[in-house]
Amino acid sequence: MGLFGLMFVGKSFPIDSGQLTQISQTNWVLDVCQTVKPNYGDLKEVCLYLSAPQALDPNAALGVYVSCGGTDWQYRGCISSGRPSDVFPTNWPTAGQDLVAGGARIGISVEPRAELEQKESTRLGKKEEFAKRVALDLFRFLESFNSGCVTQVTSDQLVVPANFLDRWFTKFQSKFRRDPDFLTRDRDKA
């Protein structure tokens, strides 16, 4: 049994690190299209786990990366002896690339834990920013009730229709289905 294993949630069996191509002492690559064989786009999440957490240096961590069609490697998350398993979204990169040119690949890398924790804080910061944008969208929706449906009780309270969250979420889903990037698009350049 190797240092780690992975599996695609709901789509595959566990894949031991020995089944990946080791390209250096600290880096492994899995050619998804050859090994797992389904349409790579159907693989939405990958679970990475340490087979023996005590075997990994406490100052090291395993980073998981994805690449598709020869695109640059994109970081998705990390595990360490303190958190020996986790599930990460694949969010396959798309740039109109031909899969034949580079395939869909998962990369695993042993790296200093401090460096990967820095990448994690950046990744989590993006999620926090996304949450702020969702909240702002909800706030703007609440403001739209200002045309007589909302009564200002005091300076810090609003009375809104009982179903306002359902109505907002329906509108949010509709916008998200039309344009999944509407919240993450850089608005400063507009």
Tab-separated table of C-alpha atoms in Angstrom:
chain	number	residue	atom	x	y	z
A	1	MET	CA	0.000	0.000	0.000
A	2	GLY	CA	1.306	3.430	-0.961
A	3	LEU	CA	1.406	6.717	0.914
A	4	PHE	CA	-2.011	7.846	-0.338
A	5	GLY	CA	-5.021	6.890	-2.355
A	6	LEU	CA	-7.791	8.663	-4.153
A	7	MET	CA	-11.185	8.014	-5.601
A	8	PHE	CA	-13.779	9.934	-7.552
A	9	VAL	CA	-16.849	10.304	-5.374
A	10	GLY	CA	-19.637	8.034	-6.565
A	11	LYS	CA	-17.813	7.068	-9.761
A	12	SER	CA	-14.813	4.863	-9.044
A	13	PHE	CA	-13.048	2.424	-6.796
A	14	PRO	CA	-10.090	3.457	-4.607
A	15	ILE	CA	-6.934	4.115	-6.597
A	16	ASP	CA	-3.695	3.506	-4.670
A	17	SER	CA	-0.727	5.822	-5.238
A	18	GLY	CA	1.079	2.878	-6.859
A	19	GLN	CA	-1.398	3.107	-9.748
A	20	LEU	CA	-0.381	6.697	-10.503
A	21	THR	CA	2.666	7.568	-12.579
A	22	GLN	CA	5.395	8.797	-10.254
A	23	ILE	CA	7.216	11.556	-12.123
A	24	SER	CA	9.564	12.514	-9.283
A	25	GLN	CA	10.166	11.580	-5.670
A	26	THR	CA	7.360	13.938	-4.587
A	27	ASN	CA	4.985	14.092	-7.589
A	28	TRP	CA	2.444	11.692	-9.069
A	29	VAL	CA	0.050	12.002	-12.018
A	30	LEU	CA	-3.123	10.104	-12.831
A	31	ASP	CA	-4.287	10.095	-16.451
A	32	VAL	CA	-8.002	10.132	-15.719
A	33	CYS	CA	-9.164	9.254	-19.230
A	34	GLN	CA	-7.002	6.105	-19.369
A	35	THR	CA	-7.425	4.924	-15.777
A	36	VAL	CA	-11.003	5.725	-14.819
A	37	LYS	CA	-12.454	5.846	-18.368
A	38	PRO	CA	-15.751	7.697	-17.913
A	39	ASN	CA	-16.309	11.114	-19.334
A	40	TYR	CA	-14.009	13.193	-17.136
A	41	GLY	CA	-16.677	15.913	-16.903
A	42	ASP	CA	-18.835	13.500	-14.891
A	43	LEU	CA	-16.150	13.349	-12.185
A	44	LYS	CA	-17.184	16.269	-9.989
A	45	GLU	CA	-15.289	15.466	-6.777
A	46	VAL	CA	-12.119	13.635	-5.842
A	47	CYS	CA	-11.391	12.217	-2.399
A	48	LEU	CA	-7.724	12.171	-1.411
A	49	TYR	CA	-6.646	10.229	1.671
A	50	LEU	CA	-3.467	9.189	3.439
A	51	SER	CA	-3.136	5.415	3.665
A	52	ALA	CA	-0.885	5.761	6.709
A	53	PRO	CA	-1.065	9.308	8.149
A	54	GLN	CA	1.933	8.692	10.431
A	55	ALA	CA	4.100	8.007	7.341
A	56	LEU	CA	3.849	11.640	6.182
A	57	ASP	CA	6.239	14.128	7.780
A	58	PRO	CA	4.197	16.459	10.062
A	59	ASN	CA	5.746	19.444	8.230
A	60	ALA	CA	4.570	18.148	4.834
A	61	ALA	CA	1.200	17.906	3.134
A	62	LEU	CA	-0.190	16.469	-0.086
A	63	GLY	CA	-1.600	18.928	-2.586
A	64	VAL	CA	-4.107	17.893	-5.224
A	65	TYR	CA	-4.098	19.596	-8.628
A	66	VAL	CA	-6.042	19.192	-11.865
A	67	SER	CA	-5.142	19.794	-15.493
A	68	CYS	CA	-7.205	19.307	-18.596
A	69	GLY	CA	-6.218	19.416	-22.245
A	70	GLY	CA	-2.684	20.500	-21.404
A	71	THR	CA	-3.739	23.484	-19.263
A	72	ASP	CA	-1.565	24.580	-16.350
A	73	TRP	CA	-2.032	22.700	-13.095
A	74	GLN	CA	-4.701	24.240	-10.864
A	75	TYR	CA	-4.686	23.741	-7.098
A	76	ARG	CA	-7.783	22.173	-5.509
A	77	GLY	CA	-6.813	21.471	-1.890
A	78	CYS	CA	-4.555	19.555	0.483
A	79	ILE	CA	-4.426	16.940	3.191
A	80	SER	CA	-1.902	16.353	5.961
A	81	SER	CA	-1.351	14.088	8.948
A	82	GLY	CA	-3.651	16.433	10.892
A	83	ARG	CA	-6.413	16.123	8.270
A	84	PRO	CA	-5.746	12.748	6.589
A	85	SER	CA	-8.610	12.867	4.079
A	86	ASP	CA	-10.836	15.327	2.326
A	87	VAL	CA	-13.069	15.701	-0.715
A	88	PHE	CA	-12.275	18.367	-3.300
A	89	PRO	CA	-14.237	19.663	-6.291
A	90	THR	CA	-12.484	18.885	-9.570
A	91	ASN	CA	-13.784	22.003	-11.356
A	92	TRP	CA	-11.987	20.862	-14.505
A	93	PRO	CA	-10.307	23.762	-16.301
A	94	THR	CA	-11.912	24.547	-19.636
A	95	ALA	CA	-10.272	26.633	-22.274
A	96	GLY	CA	-11.594	24.989	-25.423
A	97	GLN	CA	-8.651	22.626	-25.211
A	98	ASP	CA	-8.649	19.320	-27.087
A	99	LEU	CA	-8.534	16.437	-24.605
A	100	VAL	CA	-6.416	14.378	-26.976
A	101	ALA	CA	-3.619	16.920	-26.597
A	102	GLY	CA	-3.255	16.620	-22.852
A	103	GLY	CA	-6.054	14.547	-21.357
A	104	ALA	CA	-7.618	15.106	-17.982
A	105	ARG	CA	-5.110	14.612	-15.184
A	106	ILE	CA	-4.961	14.646	-11.415
A	107	GLY	CA	-1.633	15.604	-9.873
A	108	ILE	CA	-0.539	14.867	-6.315
A	109	SER	CA	2.452	16.629	-4.820
A	110	VAL	CA	4.242	16.401	-1.473
A	111	GLU	CA	4.980	19.985	-0.455
A	112	PRO	CA	5.871	21.930	2.683
A	113	ARG	CA	2.756	22.141	4.830
A	114	ALA	CA	3.167	25.900	5.377
A	115	GLU	CA	3.115	26.561	1.609
A	116	LEU	CA	-0.027	24.506	1.092
A	117	GLU	CA	-1.703	26.132	4.084
A	118	GLN	CA	-1.057	29.488	2.405
A	119	LYS	CA	-2.717	28.200	-0.778
A	120	GLU	CA	-5.608	26.944	1.363
A	121	SER	CA	-6.131	30.359	2.937
A	122	THR	CA	-6.235	31.902	-0.545
A	123	ARG	CA	-8.723	29.266	-1.700
A	124	LEU	CA	-10.894	29.793	1.385
A	125	GLY	CA	-10.670	33.559	0.925
A	126	LYS	CA	-12.193	33.139	-2.535
A	127	LYS	CA	-15.058	31.176	-1.001
A	128	GLU	CA	-15.576	33.922	1.578
A	129	GLU	CA	-15.658	36.503	-1.195
A	130	PHE	CA	-18.217	34.377	-3.039
A	131	ALA	CA	-20.359	34.182	0.116
A	132	LYS	CA	-20.176	37.974	0.471
A	133	ARG	CA	-21.355	38.380	-3.109
A	134	VAL	CA	-24.274	36.010	-2.510
A	135	ALA	CA	-25.224	37.990	0.596
A	136	LEU	CA	-24.992	41.243	-1.372
A	137	ASP	CA	-27.271	39.773	-4.037
A	138	LEU	CA	-29.777	38.889	-1.298
A	139	PHE	CA	-29.501	42.391	0.185
A	140	ARG	CA	-30.154	43.984	-3.208
A	141	PHE	CA	-33.158	41.719	-3.646
A	142	LEU	CA	-34.471	42.900	-0.262
A	143	GLU	CA	-33.984	46.493	-1.372
A	144	SER	CA	-36.230	45.791	-4.362
A	145	PHE	CA	-39.170	45.422	-1.972
A	146	ASN	CA	-38.838	49.092	-1.107
A	147	SER	CA	-41.770	49.907	-3.405
A	148	GLY	CA	-44.399	49.620	-0.694
A	149	CYS	CA	-43.966	45.937	0.234
A	150	VAL	CA	-41.348	46.731	2.842
A	151	THR	CA	-42.183	48.877	5.788
A	152	GLN	CA	-39.334	50.346	7.740
A	153	VAL	CA	-40.185	49.722	11.390
A	154	THR	CA	-37.085	51.356	12.848
A	155	SER	CA	-33.815	52.463	11.354
A	156	ASP	CA	-32.392	48.930	11.500
A	157	GLN	CA	-35.414	46.677	10.878
A	158	LEU	CA	-37.387	45.841	7.758
A	159	VAL	CA	-40.643	43.979	7.387
A	160	VAL	CA	-40.671	41.834	4.255
A	161	PRO	CA	-43.042	39.251	2.783
A	162	ALA	CA	-42.862	35.884	4.553
A	163	ASN	CA	-41.742	34.106	1.388
A	164	PHE	CA	-38.978	36.551	0.441
A	165	LEU	CA	-36.188	33.954	0.887
A	166	ASP	CA	-37.981	31.483	-1.373
A	167	ARG	CA	-38.543	34.198	-3.961
A	168	TRP	CA	-34.912	35.331	-3.775
A	169	PHE	CA	-33.568	31.804	-4.037
A	170	THR	CA	-35.746	31.083	-7.091
A	171	LYS	CA	-34.444	34.256	-8.745
A	172	PHE	CA	-30.860	33.435	-7.696
A	173	GLN	CA	-31.108	29.919	-9.170
A	174	SER	CA	-32.465	31.297	-12.424
A	175	LYS	CA	-29.601	33.818	-12.727
A	176	PHE	CA	-27.047	31.165	-11.751
A	177	ARG	CA	-28.328	28.713	-14.383
A	178	ARG	CA	-28.136	31.387	-17.086
A	179	ASP	CA	-24.703	32.629	-16.013
A	180	PRO	CA	-22.823	30.591	-13.354
A	181	ASP	CA	-20.108	33.258	-13.233
A	182	PHE	CA	-22.349	36.247	-12.542
A	183	LEU	CA	-21.105	36.521	-8.947
A	184	THR	CA	-17.436	35.857	-9.572
A	185	ARG	CA	-16.897	38.041	-12.619
A	186	ASP	CA	-14.487	40.883	-11.898
A	187	ARG	CA	-16.791	43.885	-11.507
A	188	ASP	CA	-13.933	46.363	-11.055
A	189	LYS	CA	-13.082	46.217	-14.758
A	190	ALA	CA	-16.575	47.235	-15.836
